[in-house]
Amino acid sequence: MAELIIGLVVALLAVVLVLRTVRIIPQARASNVERLGRYLRTLEPGLNVVIPFIDRPRQLIDLREQVISFEPRSVITEDNLVVDIDTVLYVQVTDPRAAAYEIANYIQAIEQLTVTTLRNVIGSLDLEKVLTSREHINSTLRGVLDEASGKWGIRVNRVELKAIDPPASIKESMEKQMRADREKRATILTAEGQRQSRILTAEGDRQAAILRAEGQAKAIDTVFEAIHRNDPDPKLLAYQYLQMLPELAKGPGNTFWVIPSEVTSALQNVTKAFNGYLPEIPPDTNGHSPENPLK
């Protein structure tokens, strides 16, 4: 019976010894080993062997990139306005030994360093530049944080400003200004559209008038060429003149109409024209020849 108990104790001790000798480190993790209280080495991912009761592995350190989000911090701008800035950092442990022994809490240290750097950067800019210079602020923050955290075994990969919240009164003023700018742009666009419409309408009327004038000019040229080509005599012109006189008398205000002296000449020419073409009237039974009624 005693041998069985001793065997169980030895087996238990062997299991404990194996468990304390063999260390399995997960991927993207690391663990520092101290021997008698002093740093010895850093265990890599996989199977590692240590001396039990002499070597002491510390807690695992995550080597993956971490996202650190801070609470919004109040910062004063150059024009004495208080803004709340929400910051996000992307950091990664590059040296597990430095991250464990060079700084007690590197996350807290990075947070405080971010706040102080933000106050220095934002304090040199007015509100308008703060709202429009995010890239400048991000790059400045990243440069300062990466330089300071390098000795802690930390690399700052990216810095982002999630939100920049000005005071409520400033927000209201900015909204009013933006609304006024939009209304101004809308008014300008409307006026420009009306101006362009009037220009196009005037251009269309001008082109129509030009086309009408060209048409009338061509019609006059055609008539003029036809008249000269046919070589009309004064008799035809007088007849055309007499045809136009009734049209002139049709006006609603023509209650008194003066006949010009040219009408007499025109009538004479017309009379002569028709006399030349009247048929001969035979004499009556008594041998007398009647007179032409147009004479």
PDB file of C-alpha atoms in Angstrom:
ATOM      1  CA  MET A   1       0.000   0.000   0.000  1.00  0.00           C
ATOM      2  CA  ALA A   2       2.787   2.431   0.916  1.00  0.00           C
ATOM      3  CA  GLU A   3       4.545   1.682  -2.382  1.00  0.00           C
ATOM      4  CA  LEU A   4       1.385   2.590  -4.282  1.00  0.00           C
ATOM      5  CA  ILE A   5       1.093   5.916  -2.485  1.00  0.00           C
ATOM      6  CA  ILE A   6       4.748   6.685  -3.156  1.00  0.00           C
ATOM      7  CA  GLY A   7       4.285   5.791  -6.821  1.00  0.00           C
ATOM      8  CA  LEU A   8       1.285   8.163  -7.095  1.00  0.00           C
ATOM      9  CA  VAL A   9       3.218  10.958  -5.450  1.00  0.00           C
ATOM     10  CA  VAL A  10       6.177  10.469  -7.786  1.00  0.00           C
ATOM     11  CA  ALA A  11       3.859  10.443 -10.807  1.00  0.00           C
ATOM     12  CA  LEU A  12       2.152  13.591  -9.612  1.00  0.00           C
ATOM     13  CA  LEU A  13       5.493  15.295  -9.106  1.00  0.00           C
ATOM     14  CA  ALA A  14       6.580  14.194 -12.572  1.00  0.00           C
ATOM     15  CA  VAL A  15       3.421  15.684 -14.132  1.00  0.00           C
ATOM     16  CA  VAL A  16       3.914  18.932 -12.242  1.00  0.00           C
ATOM     17  CA  LEU A  17       7.578  19.016 -13.262  1.00  0.00           C
ATOM     18  CA  VAL A  18       6.671  18.491 -16.940  1.00  0.00           C
ATOM     19  CA  LEU A  19       3.983  21.169 -16.813  1.00  0.00           C
ATOM     20  CA  ARG A  20       6.391  23.682 -15.323  1.00  0.00           C
ATOM     21  CA  THR A  21       9.176  22.712 -17.730  1.00  0.00           C
ATOM     22  CA  VAL A  22       7.253  22.830 -21.010  1.00  0.00           C
ATOM     23  CA  ARG A  23       5.621  26.123 -22.081  1.00  0.00           C
ATOM     24  CA  ILE A  24       3.461  26.472 -25.183  1.00  0.00           C
ATOM     25  CA  ILE A  25       3.191  30.037 -26.484  1.00  0.00           C
ATOM     26  CA  PRO A  26       0.314  30.837 -28.915  1.00  0.00           C
ATOM     27  CA  GLN A  27       0.896  32.532 -32.258  1.00  0.00           C
ATOM     28  CA  ALA A  28       1.350  36.349 -32.150  1.00  0.00           C
ATOM     29  CA  ARG A  29       2.082  36.198 -28.439  1.00  0.00           C
ATOM     30  CA  ALA A  30       5.302  36.442 -26.410  1.00  0.00           C
ATOM     31  CA  SER A  31       6.351  35.885 -22.829  1.00  0.00           C
ATOM     32  CA  ASN A  32       9.382  37.152 -20.937  1.00  0.00           C
ATOM     33  CA  VAL A  33      11.273  34.691 -18.747  1.00  0.00           C
ATOM     34  CA  GLU A  34      12.978  35.754 -15.522  1.00  0.00           C
ATOM     35  CA  ARG A  35      15.609  33.626 -13.834  1.00  0.00           C
ATOM     36  CA  LEU A  36      15.890  34.341 -10.142  1.00  0.00           C
ATOM     37  CA  GLY A  37      14.197  37.690 -10.675  1.00  0.00           C
ATOM     38  CA  ARG A  38      16.243  38.892 -13.648  1.00  0.00           C
ATOM     39  CA  TYR A  39      15.230  38.995 -17.285  1.00  0.00           C
ATOM     40  CA  LEU A  40      16.600  35.988 -19.144  1.00  0.00           C
ATOM     41  CA  ARG A  41      14.929  35.737 -22.562  1.00  0.00           C
ATOM     42  CA  THR A  42      11.661  36.052 -24.449  1.00  0.00           C
ATOM     43  CA  LEU A  43       9.744  32.914 -25.336  1.00  0.00           C
ATOM     44  CA  GLU A  44       8.692  32.697 -28.998  1.00  0.00           C
ATOM     45  CA  PRO A  45       5.395  31.158 -30.244  1.00  0.00           C
ATOM     46  CA  GLY A  46       5.499  27.345 -30.113  1.00  0.00           C
ATOM     47  CA  LEU A  47       7.010  24.823 -27.669  1.00  0.00           C
ATOM     48  CA  ASN A  48       9.544  26.176 -25.180  1.00  0.00           C
ATOM     49  CA  VAL A  49      11.458  24.520 -22.313  1.00  0.00           C
ATOM     50  CA  VAL A  50      12.364  26.284 -19.066  1.00  0.00           C
ATOM     51  CA  ILE A  51      13.939  25.205 -15.842  1.00  0.00           C
ATOM     52  CA  PRO A  52      11.162  24.662 -13.299  1.00  0.00           C
ATOM     53  CA  PHE A  53      11.224  26.582 -10.001  1.00  0.00           C
ATOM     54  CA  ILE A  54      14.155  28.673 -11.307  1.00  0.00           C
ATOM     55  CA  ASP A  55      12.836  30.224 -14.505  1.00  0.00           C
ATOM     56  CA  ARG A  56       9.607  32.171 -14.164  1.00  0.00           C
ATOM     57  CA  PRO A  57       7.620  33.033 -17.341  1.00  0.00           C
ATOM     58  CA  ARG A  58       5.677  36.296 -17.113  1.00  0.00           C
ATOM     59  CA  GLN A  59       2.203  36.933 -18.529  1.00  0.00           C
ATOM     60  CA  LEU A  60       1.638  36.789 -22.263  1.00  0.00           C
ATOM     61  CA  ILE A  61       2.101  39.934 -24.319  1.00  0.00           C
ATOM     62  CA  ASP A  62      -0.079  40.450 -27.409  1.00  0.00           C
ATOM     63  CA  LEU A  63       2.015  41.252 -30.488  1.00  0.00           C
ATOM     64  CA  ARG A  64      -0.940  42.033 -32.742  1.00  0.00           C
ATOM     65  CA  GLU A  65      -1.934  45.565 -33.694  1.00  0.00           C
ATOM     66  CA  GLN A  66      -4.267  47.008 -31.093  1.00  0.00           C
ATOM     67  CA  VAL A  67      -6.940  49.700 -31.385  1.00  0.00           C
ATOM     68  CA  ILE A  68      -6.952  52.129 -28.472  1.00  0.00           C
ATOM     69  CA  SER A  69      -9.885  54.539 -28.234  1.00  0.00           C
ATOM     70  CA  PHE A  70      -9.828  57.347 -25.681  1.00  0.00           C
ATOM     71  CA  GLU A  71     -12.666  59.334 -24.206  1.00  0.00           C
ATOM     72  CA  PRO A  72     -13.247  62.794 -25.765  1.00  0.00           C
ATOM     73  CA  ARG A  73     -10.893  65.387 -24.318  1.00  0.00           C
ATOM     74  CA  SER A  74     -11.512  69.140 -24.052  1.00  0.00           C
ATOM     75  CA  VAL A  75      -8.868  71.213 -25.816  1.00  0.00           C
ATOM     76  CA  ILE A  76      -8.614  75.013 -26.180  1.00  0.00           C
ATOM     77  CA  THR A  77      -7.879  76.426 -29.629  1.00  0.00           C
ATOM     78  CA  GLU A  78      -5.808  79.503 -30.435  1.00  0.00           C
ATOM     79  CA  ASP A  79      -8.965  81.665 -30.592  1.00  0.00           C
ATOM     80  CA  ASN A  80      -9.969  80.518 -27.066  1.00  0.00           C
ATOM     81  CA  LEU A  81     -12.712  78.075 -28.057  1.00  0.00           C
ATOM     82  CA  VAL A  82     -13.134  74.755 -26.269  1.00  0.00           C
ATOM     83  CA  VAL A  83     -13.520  71.718 -28.529  1.00  0.00           C
ATOM     84  CA  ASP A  84     -13.948  68.049 -27.613  1.00  0.00           C
ATOM     85  CA  ILE A  85     -11.685  65.715 -29.571  1.00  0.00           C
ATOM     86  CA  ASP A  86     -12.145  61.953 -29.754  1.00  0.00           C
ATOM     87  CA  THR A  87      -8.958  60.081 -30.722  1.00  0.00           C
ATOM     88  CA  VAL A  88      -8.240  56.545 -31.939  1.00  0.00           C
ATOM     89  CA  LEU A  89      -4.734  55.024 -32.007  1.00  0.00           C
ATOM     90  CA  TYR A  90      -3.457  51.896 -33.763  1.00  0.00           C
ATOM     91  CA  VAL A  91      -0.409  50.598 -31.883  1.00  0.00           C
ATOM     92  CA  GLN A  92       1.656  47.436 -31.929  1.00  0.00           C
ATOM     93  CA  VAL A  93       4.216  45.914 -29.556  1.00  0.00           C
ATOM     94  CA  THR A  94       7.519  45.410 -31.353  1.00  0.00           C
ATOM     95  CA  ASP A  95       9.776  44.652 -28.340  1.00  0.00           C
ATOM     96  CA  PRO A  96       8.140  42.570 -25.589  1.00  0.00           C
ATOM     97  CA  ARG A  97      11.053  43.119 -23.204  1.00  0.00           C
ATOM     98  CA  ALA A  98      10.893  46.933 -23.465  1.00  0.00           C
ATOM     99  CA  ALA A  99       7.079  46.928 -23.219  1.00  0.00           C
ATOM    100  CA  ALA A 100       7.322  44.962 -19.953  1.00  0.00           C
ATOM    101  CA  TYR A 101      10.323  46.637 -18.288  1.00  0.00           C
ATOM    102  CA  GLU A 102      10.661  50.159 -19.749  1.00  0.00           C
ATOM    103  CA  ILE A 103       7.146  51.355 -18.857  1.00  0.00           C
ATOM    104  CA  ALA A 104       4.708  50.244 -16.203  1.00  0.00           C
ATOM    105  CA  ASN A 105       1.547  50.705 -18.321  1.00  0.00           C
ATOM    106  CA  TYR A 106       2.222  51.656 -21.914  1.00  0.00           C
ATOM    107  CA  ILE A 107      -1.473  52.153 -22.792  1.00  0.00           C
ATOM    108  CA  GLN A 108      -1.934  54.729 -20.051  1.00  0.00           C
ATOM    109  CA  ALA A 109       1.345  56.400 -20.996  1.00  0.00           C
ATOM    110  CA  ILE A 110       0.282  56.661 -24.652  1.00  0.00           C
ATOM    111  CA  GLU A 111      -3.079  58.120 -23.622  1.00  0.00           C
ATOM    112  CA  GLN A 112      -1.526  60.866 -21.506  1.00  0.00           C
ATOM    113  CA  LEU A 113       1.070  61.620 -24.163  1.00  0.00           C
ATOM    114  CA  THR A 114      -1.719  61.896 -26.755  1.00  0.00           C
ATOM    115  CA  VAL A 115      -3.656  64.385 -24.609  1.00  0.00           C
ATOM    116  CA  THR A 116      -0.649  66.636 -24.016  1.00  0.00           C
ATOM    117  CA  THR A 117       0.394  66.532 -27.677  1.00  0.00           C
ATOM    118  CA  LEU A 118      -3.156  67.333 -28.773  1.00  0.00           C
ATOM    119  CA  ARG A 119      -3.237  70.370 -26.522  1.00  0.00           C
ATOM    120  CA  ASN A 120       0.033  71.621 -27.945  1.00  0.00           C
ATOM    121  CA  VAL A 121      -1.025  71.111 -31.569  1.00  0.00           C
ATOM    122  CA  ILE A 122      -4.604  72.368 -31.245  1.00  0.00           C
ATOM    123  CA  GLY A 123      -3.493  75.334 -29.124  1.00  0.00           C
ATOM    124  CA  SER A 124      -1.546  76.702 -32.091  1.00  0.00           C
ATOM    125  CA  LEU A 125      -4.510  76.548 -34.501  1.00  0.00           C
ATOM    126  CA  ASP A 126      -7.804  78.418 -34.659  1.00  0.00           C
ATOM    127  CA  LEU A 127     -11.120  76.603 -34.944  1.00  0.00           C
ATOM    128  CA  GLU A 128     -11.379  76.835 -38.724  1.00  0.00           C
ATOM    129  CA  LYS A 129      -7.914  75.350 -39.211  1.00  0.00           C
ATOM    130  CA  VAL A 130      -8.651  72.635 -36.647  1.00  0.00           C
ATOM    131  CA  LEU A 131     -11.751  71.573 -38.608  1.00  0.00           C
ATOM    132  CA  THR A 132      -9.913  71.581 -41.946  1.00  0.00           C
ATOM    133  CA  SER A 133      -6.451  70.297 -40.927  1.00  0.00           C
ATOM    134  CA  ARG A 134      -7.117  66.760 -39.737  1.00  0.00           C
ATOM    135  CA  GLU A 135      -4.350  65.261 -41.832  1.00  0.00           C
ATOM    136  CA  HIS A 136      -1.840  67.738 -40.392  1.00  0.00           C
ATOM    137  CA  ILE A 137      -2.960  66.991 -36.822  1.00  0.00           C
ATOM    138  CA  ASN A 138      -2.884  63.227 -37.429  1.00  0.00           C
ATOM    139  CA  SER A 139       0.623  63.263 -38.895  1.00  0.00           C
ATOM    140  CA  THR A 140       1.948  65.511 -36.104  1.00  0.00           C
ATOM    141  CA  LEU A 141       0.443  63.283 -33.409  1.00  0.00           C
ATOM    142  CA  ARG A 142       1.785  60.144 -35.042  1.00  0.00           C
ATOM    143  CA  GLY A 143       5.312  61.569 -35.302  1.00  0.00           C
ATOM    144  CA  VAL A 144       5.436  62.638 -31.641  1.00  0.00           C
ATOM    145  CA  LEU A 145       3.866  59.425 -30.299  1.00  0.00           C
ATOM    146  CA  ASP A 146       6.019  57.137 -32.440  1.00  0.00           C
ATOM    147  CA  GLU A 147       9.185  58.910 -31.331  1.00  0.00           C
ATOM    148  CA  ALA A 148       8.279  58.817 -27.637  1.00  0.00           C
ATOM    149  CA  SER A 149       6.936  55.255 -27.586  1.00  0.00           C
ATOM    150  CA  GLY A 150       9.853  53.777 -29.530  1.00  0.00           C
ATOM    151  CA  LYS A 151      11.899  53.259 -26.375  1.00  0.00           C
ATOM    152  CA  TRP A 152       8.938  51.430 -24.834  1.00  0.00           C
ATOM    153  CA  GLY A 153       8.925  48.863 -27.626  1.00  0.00           C
ATOM    154  CA  ILE A 154       5.709  50.287 -29.091  1.00  0.00           C
ATOM    155  CA  ARG A 155       5.088  51.394 -32.679  1.00  0.00           C
ATOM    156  CA  VAL A 156       2.251  53.812 -33.428  1.00  0.00           C
ATOM    157  CA  ASN A 157       0.981  52.826 -36.883  1.00  0.00           C
ATOM    158  CA  ARG A 158      -1.914  55.238 -37.247  1.00  0.00           C
ATOM    159  CA  VAL A 159      -3.629  58.115 -35.477  1.00  0.00           C
ATOM    160  CA  GLU A 160      -7.187  59.203 -36.293  1.00  0.00           C
ATOM    161  CA  LEU A 161      -9.422  61.957 -34.940  1.00  0.00           C
ATOM    162  CA  LYS A 162     -12.870  60.391 -34.779  1.00  0.00           C
ATOM    163  CA  ALA A 163     -14.721  63.602 -33.938  1.00  0.00           C
ATOM    164  CA  ILE A 164     -14.069  67.293 -33.343  1.00  0.00           C
ATOM    165  CA  ASP A 165     -17.045  68.820 -31.525  1.00  0.00           C
ATOM    166  CA  PRO A 166     -17.091  72.632 -31.156  1.00  0.00           C
ATOM    167  CA  PRO A 167     -19.439  74.350 -28.643  1.00  0.00           C
ATOM    168  CA  ALA A 168     -23.181  74.373 -29.331  1.00  0.00           C
ATOM    169  CA  SER A 169     -23.247  78.115 -30.075  1.00  0.00           C
ATOM    170  CA  ILE A 170     -20.450  77.717 -32.611  1.00  0.00           C
ATOM    171  CA  LYS A 171     -22.301  74.797 -34.215  1.00  0.00           C
ATOM    172  CA  GLU A 172     -25.434  76.919 -34.568  1.00  0.00           C
ATOM    173  CA  SER A 173     -23.452  79.784 -36.131  1.00  0.00           C
ATOM    174  CA  MET A 174     -21.737  77.402 -38.532  1.00  0.00           C
ATOM    175  CA  GLU A 175     -25.080  75.903 -39.567  1.00  0.00           C
ATOM    176  CA  LYS A 176     -26.491  79.380 -40.224  1.00  0.00           C
ATOM    177  CA  GLN A 177     -23.440  80.288 -42.289  1.00  0.00           C
ATOM    178  CA  MET A 178     -23.672  77.073 -44.288  1.00  0.00           C
ATOM    179  CA  ARG A 179     -27.390  77.647 -44.865  1.00  0.00           C
ATOM    180  CA  ALA A 180     -26.714  81.217 -46.027  1.00  0.00           C
ATOM    181  CA  ASP A 181     -23.965  79.987 -48.365  1.00  0.00           C
ATOM    182  CA  ARG A 182     -26.290  77.373 -49.873  1.00  0.00           C
ATOM    183  CA  GLU A 183     -29.050  79.950 -50.390  1.00  0.00           C
ATOM    184  CA  LYS A 184     -26.531  82.330 -51.958  1.00  0.00           C
ATOM    185  CA  ARG A 185     -25.311  79.655 -54.360  1.00  0.00           C
ATOM    186  CA  ALA A 186     -28.908  78.739 -55.227  1.00  0.00           C
ATOM    187  CA  THR A 187     -29.761  82.396 -55.933  1.00  0.00           C
ATOM    188  CA  ILE A 188     -26.670  82.799 -58.099  1.00  0.00           C
ATOM    189  CA  LEU A 189     -27.481  79.642 -60.049  1.00  0.00           C
ATOM    190  CA  THR A 190     -31.096  80.758 -60.553  1.00  0.00           C
ATOM    191  CA  ALA A 191     -30.023  84.206 -61.760  1.00  0.00           C
ATOM    192  CA  GLU A 192     -27.429  82.653 -64.053  1.00  0.00           C
ATOM    193  CA  GLY A 193     -30.052  80.326 -65.476  1.00  0.00           C
ATOM    194  CA  GLN A 194     -32.482  83.193 -66.124  1.00  0.00           C
ATOM    195  CA  ARG A 195     -29.703  85.245 -67.727  1.00  0.00           C
ATOM    196  CA  GLN A 196     -28.712  82.362 -69.972  1.00  0.00           C
ATOM    197  CA  SER A 197     -32.379  81.815 -70.886  1.00  0.00           C
ATOM    198  CA  ARG A 198     -32.832  85.481 -71.842  1.00  0.00           C
ATOM    199  CA  ILE A 199     -29.626  85.386 -73.880  1.00  0.00           C
ATOM    200  CA  LEU A 200     -30.764  82.293 -75.751  1.00  0.00           C
ATOM    201  CA  THR A 201     -34.232  83.795 -76.348  1.00  0.00           C
ATOM    202  CA  ALA A 202     -32.741  87.055 -77.656  1.00  0.00           C
ATOM    203  CA  GLU A 203     -30.350  85.103 -79.844  1.00  0.00           C
ATOM    204  CA  GLY A 204     -33.255  83.080 -81.216  1.00  0.00           C
ATOM    205  CA  ASP A 205     -35.281  86.242 -81.945  1.00  0.00           C
ATOM    206  CA  ARG A 206     -32.243  87.781 -83.622  1.00  0.00           C
ATOM    207  CA  GLN A 207     -31.702  84.748 -85.808  1.00  0.00           C
ATOM    208  CA  ALA A 208     -35.421  84.677 -86.703  1.00  0.00           C
ATOM    209  CA  ALA A 209     -35.385  88.385 -87.623  1.00  0.00           C
ATOM    210  CA  ILE A 210     -32.275  87.866 -89.745  1.00  0.00           C
ATOM    211  CA  LEU A 211     -33.894  84.927 -91.517  1.00  0.00           C
ATOM    212  CA  ARG A 212     -37.105  86.897 -92.126  1.00  0.00           C
ATOM    213  CA  ALA A 213     -35.135  89.875 -93.454  1.00  0.00           C
ATOM    214  CA  GLU A 214     -33.108  87.607 -95.702  1.00  0.00           C
ATOM    215  CA  GLY A 215     -36.306  86.012 -96.977  1.00  0.00           C
ATOM    216  CA  GLN A 216     -37.897  89.371 -97.693  1.00  0.00           C
ATOM    217  CA  ALA A 217     -34.724  90.583 -99.403  1.00  0.00           C
ATOM    218  CA  LYS A 218     -34.645  87.493-101.599  1.00  0.00           C
ATOM    219  CA  ALA A 219     -38.334  87.958-102.444  1.00  0.00           C
ATOM    220  CA  ILE A 220     -37.760  91.618-103.391  1.00  0.00           C
ATOM    221  CA  ASP A 221     -34.729  90.653-105.463  1.00  0.00           C
ATOM    222  CA  THR A 222     -36.735  87.987-107.230  1.00  0.00           C
ATOM    223  CA  VAL A 223     -39.601  90.391-108.039  1.00  0.00           C
ATOM    224  CA  PHE A 224     -37.192  93.101-109.090  1.00  0.00           C
ATOM    225  CA  GLU A 225     -35.311  90.731-111.387  1.00  0.00           C
ATOM    226  CA  ALA A 226     -38.590  89.449-112.863  1.00  0.00           C
ATOM    227  CA  ILE A 227     -39.832  92.976-113.570  1.00  0.00           C
ATOM    228  CA  HIS A 228     -36.608  94.039-115.244  1.00  0.00           C
ATOM    229  CA  ARG A 229     -36.340  90.794-117.136  1.00  0.00           C
ATOM    230  CA  ASN A 230     -39.837  91.270-118.649  1.00  0.00           C
ATOM    231  CA  ASP A 231     -39.204  95.002-119.377  1.00  0.00           C
ATOM    232  CA  PRO A 232     -42.736  96.305-118.444  1.00  0.00           C
ATOM    233  CA  ASP A 233     -44.010  99.475-120.167  1.00  0.00           C
ATOM    234  CA  PRO A 234     -45.622 102.438-118.347  1.00  0.00           C
ATOM    235  CA  LYS A 235     -49.075 101.156-119.171  1.00  0.00           C
ATOM    236  CA  LEU A 236     -48.609  97.999-117.071  1.00  0.00           C
ATOM    237  CA  LEU A 237     -47.144  99.941-114.190  1.00  0.00           C
ATOM    238  CA  ALA A 238     -50.098 102.359-114.300  1.00  0.00           C
ATOM    239  CA  TYR A 239     -52.519  99.432-114.202  1.00  0.00           C
ATOM    240  CA  GLN A 240     -50.753  97.947-111.176  1.00  0.00           C
ATOM    241  CA  TYR A 241     -50.861 101.340-109.481  1.00  0.00           C
ATOM    242  CA  LEU A 242     -54.642 101.534-109.975  1.00  0.00           C
ATOM    243  CA  GLN A 243     -55.016  98.051-108.456  1.00  0.00           C
ATOM    244  CA  MET A 244     -53.174  99.083-105.278  1.00  0.00           C
ATOM    245  CA  LEU A 245     -55.291 102.244-104.700  1.00  0.00           C
ATOM    246  CA  PRO A 246     -58.356 100.335-103.303  1.00  0.00           C
ATOM    247  CA  GLU A 247     -56.084  98.479-100.880  1.00  0.00           C
ATOM    248  CA  LEU A 248     -54.757 101.781 -99.616  1.00  0.00           C
ATOM    249  CA  ALA A 249     -58.318 103.030 -99.059  1.00  0.00           C
ATOM    250  CA  LYS A 250     -59.299 100.026 -96.864  1.00  0.00           C
ATOM    251  CA  GLY A 251     -57.638 101.390 -93.719  1.00  0.00           C
ATOM    252  CA  PRO A 252     -60.043 101.996 -90.744  1.00  0.00           C
ATOM    253  CA  GLY A 253     -58.860 105.643 -90.419  1.00  0.00           C
ATOM    254  CA  ASN A 254     -59.090 106.555 -94.119  1.00  0.00           C
ATOM    255  CA  THR A 255     -62.258 108.696 -93.905  1.00  0.00           C
ATOM    256  CA  PHE A 256     -60.677 111.363 -96.103  1.00  0.00           C
ATOM    257  CA  TRP A 257     -58.646 110.266 -99.123  1.00  0.00           C
ATOM    258  CA  VAL A 258     -56.736 112.612-101.406  1.00  0.00           C
ATOM    259  CA  ILE A 259     -56.149 111.357-104.921  1.00  0.00           C
ATOM    260  CA  PRO A 260     -52.661 112.322-106.085  1.00  0.00           C
ATOM    261  CA  SER A 261     -52.041 113.890-109.448  1.00  0.00           C
ATOM    262  CA  GLU A 262     -50.351 110.744-110.653  1.00  0.00           C
ATOM    263  CA  VAL A 263     -53.724 108.990-110.753  1.00  0.00           C
ATOM    264  CA  THR A 264     -54.811 111.165-113.697  1.00  0.00           C
ATOM    265  CA  SER A 265     -51.771 110.214-115.707  1.00  0.00           C
ATOM    266  CA  ALA A 266     -52.314 106.593-114.799  1.00  0.00           C
ATOM    267  CA  LEU A 267     -55.924 106.722-115.978  1.00  0.00           C
ATOM    268  CA  GLN A 268     -54.882 108.306-119.239  1.00  0.00           C
ATOM    269  CA  ASN A 269     -52.297 105.597-119.837  1.00  0.00           C
ATOM    270  CA  VAL A 270     -54.814 102.884-119.041  1.00  0.00           C
ATOM    271  CA  THR A 271     -57.396 104.491-121.315  1.00  0.00           C
ATOM    272  CA  LYS A 272     -54.949 104.684-124.177  1.00  0.00           C
ATOM    273  CA  ALA A 273     -53.978 101.098-123.568  1.00  0.00           C
ATOM    274  CA  PHE A 274     -57.530  99.841-123.772  1.00  0.00           C
ATOM    275  CA  ASN A 275     -58.395 102.102-126.736  1.00  0.00           C
ATOM    276  CA  GLY A 276     -55.741 100.426-128.752  1.00  0.00           C
ATOM    277  CA  TYR A 277     -57.382  97.071-128.255  1.00  0.00           C
ATOM    278  CA  LEU A 278     -61.135  97.969-128.555  1.00  0.00           C
ATOM    279  CA  PRO A 279     -62.941  96.201-131.421  1.00  0.00           C
ATOM    280  CA  GLU A 280     -64.360  98.182-134.308  1.00  0.00           C
ATOM    281  CA  ILE A 281     -68.117  98.831-134.008  1.00  0.00           C
ATOM    282  CA  PRO A 282     -69.927  98.500-137.323  1.00  0.00           C
ATOM    283  CA  PRO A 283     -72.034 101.478-138.540  1.00  0.00           C
ATOM    284  CA  ASP A 284     -75.746 101.503-137.940  1.00  0.00           C
ATOM    285  CA  THR A 285     -78.434 101.139-140.603  1.00  0.00           C
ATOM    286  CA  ASN A 286     -78.321 104.812-141.425  1.00  0.00           C
ATOM    287  CA  GLY A 287     -74.604 104.622-142.194  1.00  0.00           C
ATOM    288  CA  HIS A 288     -73.473 106.538-139.105  1.00  0.00           C
ATOM    289  CA  SER A 289     -70.550 105.152-137.120  1.00  0.00           C
ATOM    290  CA  PRO A 290     -71.076 105.404-133.260  1.00  0.00           C
ATOM    291  CA  GLU A 291     -68.349 106.917-131.142  1.00  0.00           C
ATOM    292  CA  ASN A 292     -66.214 104.832-128.871  1.00  0.00           C
ATOM    293  CA  PRO A 293     -67.618 105.197-125.350  1.00  0.00           C
ATOM    294  CA  LEU A 294     -64.132 105.274-123.859  1.00  0.00           C
ATOM    295  CA  LYS A 295     -63.127 108.294-125.897  1.00  0.00           C
TER     296      LYS A 295
END
